[in-house]
Amino acid sequence: MPWPLEIRGLKAQYGDKVILEDLDLLVEKGEILTVLGGSGCGKSTLLKHAVGLMEPAAGTVKLLGLDLLQADEGEKKEVLTRTGVLFQGGALLNSLTIAENVALPLEQHTDLPGAVISDVVRMKLSMVGLFDAAGLFPPELSGGMRKRAALARAIALDPEILFCDEPSAGLDPLTAAGIDRLIRDLRDTLAMTVVAVTHEMASVKLIADRVLMLDEGNVLFEGSLAEMRESNNQAVQDYLARKAPAAAGGTGTLLAALHCEEENK
Ligand SMILES: Nc1ncnc2c1ncn2[C@@H]1O[C@H](COP(=O)(O)OP(=O)(O)OP(=O)(O)O)[C@@H](O)[C@H]1O
Ligand SMILES: [Mg+2]
């Protein structure tokens, strides 16, 4: 059995700016991996590489056993139909209703008849508690409802692996916990593998089997939450304590500090 996600020696950059360097990541089937790290450290960039939206400057990315760099468009498309992505911000189409948004991947990637698609859409909307919102447009929903709608769309095709970029960020604690529980339930009921980017420790506690922590383009820590708590690394402990790093630093440090302030509000 291939790893659902196998990344080796990944180098990610925008122009000359290197964001991730020599990153290795293996994700096991059925696990929930949470990716942590300060703002701008490259979490979303990592996800974009994992689903082939960006090409690595170096290294390999295998998604559900397929080497994305070697694959042709047809193979890539097939693997992406088995992959769910919840983008940071949701990325719903405002001109379509919630039901139409969720139906989109089913229409694009399957030959299912319209009636079956409607049934699947209703089922997915029920799973995220949005059955009654099917006919509303994204701007008519609250932030938490939009995230749940985006999640329903991401799981429309019953993906084997689900990528979520900050699924519960910016939501009130109860709504956030509801989304986290939903992600855990999906893993439990559909045996999905989940890679979730977050900077909420509350989310990590609720869902993480394993934590990957990024800093300055490298892996700062990888292991369980219990192991994270026992880590001798000061930056890991600062993160757990939600403290800004002590050393004076560049923008990264300032951003991390701002993040901490924001989160402590
Ligand atoms: N399209 C782009 N072009 C150039 N630089 C980019 C682009 N997208 C992101 N970056 C830069 O890459 C770095 C990593 O960005 P990324 O979005 O991966 O961070 P992140 O860890 O997801 O942050 P956040 O927690 O704020 O979402 C940042 O310095 C960002 O400015
Ligand atoms: Mg991001």
mmCIF file of N, CA and C and ligand atoms in Angstrom, residues 39-40 42-45 48 88 165-166 197 199, ligand 2:
data_model
loop_
_atom_site.group_PDB
_atom_site.id
_atom_site.type_symbol
_atom_site.label_atom_id
_atom_site.label_comp_id
_atom_site.label_asym_id
_atom_site.label_seq_id
_atom_site.Cartn_x
_atom_site.Cartn_y
_atom_site.Cartn_z
ATOM 1 N N SER A 39 2.353 32.393 11.030
ATOM 2 C CA SER A 39 1.855 32.916 9.769
ATOM 3 C C SER A 39 3.006 33.128 8.790
ATOM 4 N N GLY A 40 2.816 32.665 7.572
ATOM 5 C CA GLY A 40 3.836 32.879 6.544
ATOM 6 C C GLY A 40 4.937 31.841 6.525
ATOM 7 N N GLY A 42 4.723 28.810 5.560
ATOM 8 C CA GLY A 42 4.661 27.934 4.380
ATOM 9 C C GLY A 42 3.657 26.801 4.466
ATOM 10 N N LYS A 43 2.700 26.885 5.363
ATOM 11 C CA LYS A 43 1.719 25.800 5.528
ATOM 12 C C LYS A 43 0.835 25.662 4.284
ATOM 13 N N SER A 44 0.278 26.783 3.846
ATOM 14 C CA SER A 44 -0.577 26.723 2.643
ATOM 15 C C SER A 44 0.253 26.325 1.427
ATOM 16 N N THR A 45 1.482 26.811 1.383
ATOM 17 C CA THR A 45 2.380 26.460 0.275
ATOM 18 C C THR A 45 2.610 24.947 0.245
ATOM 19 N N LYS A 48 -0.438 23.324 -1.213
ATOM 20 C CA LYS A 48 -0.530 23.540 -2.665
ATOM 21 C C LYS A 48 0.375 22.566 -3.418
ATOM 22 N N GLN A 88 -8.024 27.580 2.363
ATOM 23 C CA GLN A 88 -8.083 28.643 3.363
ATOM 24 C C GLN A 88 -9.045 29.701 2.795
ATOM 25 N N ASP A 165 -7.237 23.614 4.971
ATOM 26 C CA ASP A 165 -6.359 24.729 5.341
ATOM 27 C C ASP A 165 -7.102 25.628 6.321
ATOM 28 N N GLU A 166 -6.734 25.529 7.561
ATOM 29 C CA GLU A 166 -7.344 26.307 8.640
ATOM 30 C C GLU A 166 -8.871 26.179 8.643
ATOM 31 N N VAL A 197 -4.166 21.994 8.203
ATOM 32 C CA VAL A 197 -3.342 23.118 8.632
ATOM 33 C C VAL A 197 -4.121 23.889 9.692
ATOM 34 N N HIS A 199 -3.556 26.868 13.261
ATOM 35 C CA HIS A 199 -2.688 27.329 14.337
ATOM 36 C C HIS A 199 -3.448 27.413 15.642
HETATM 37 MG MG MG B 2 -2.018 29.683 4.999
#
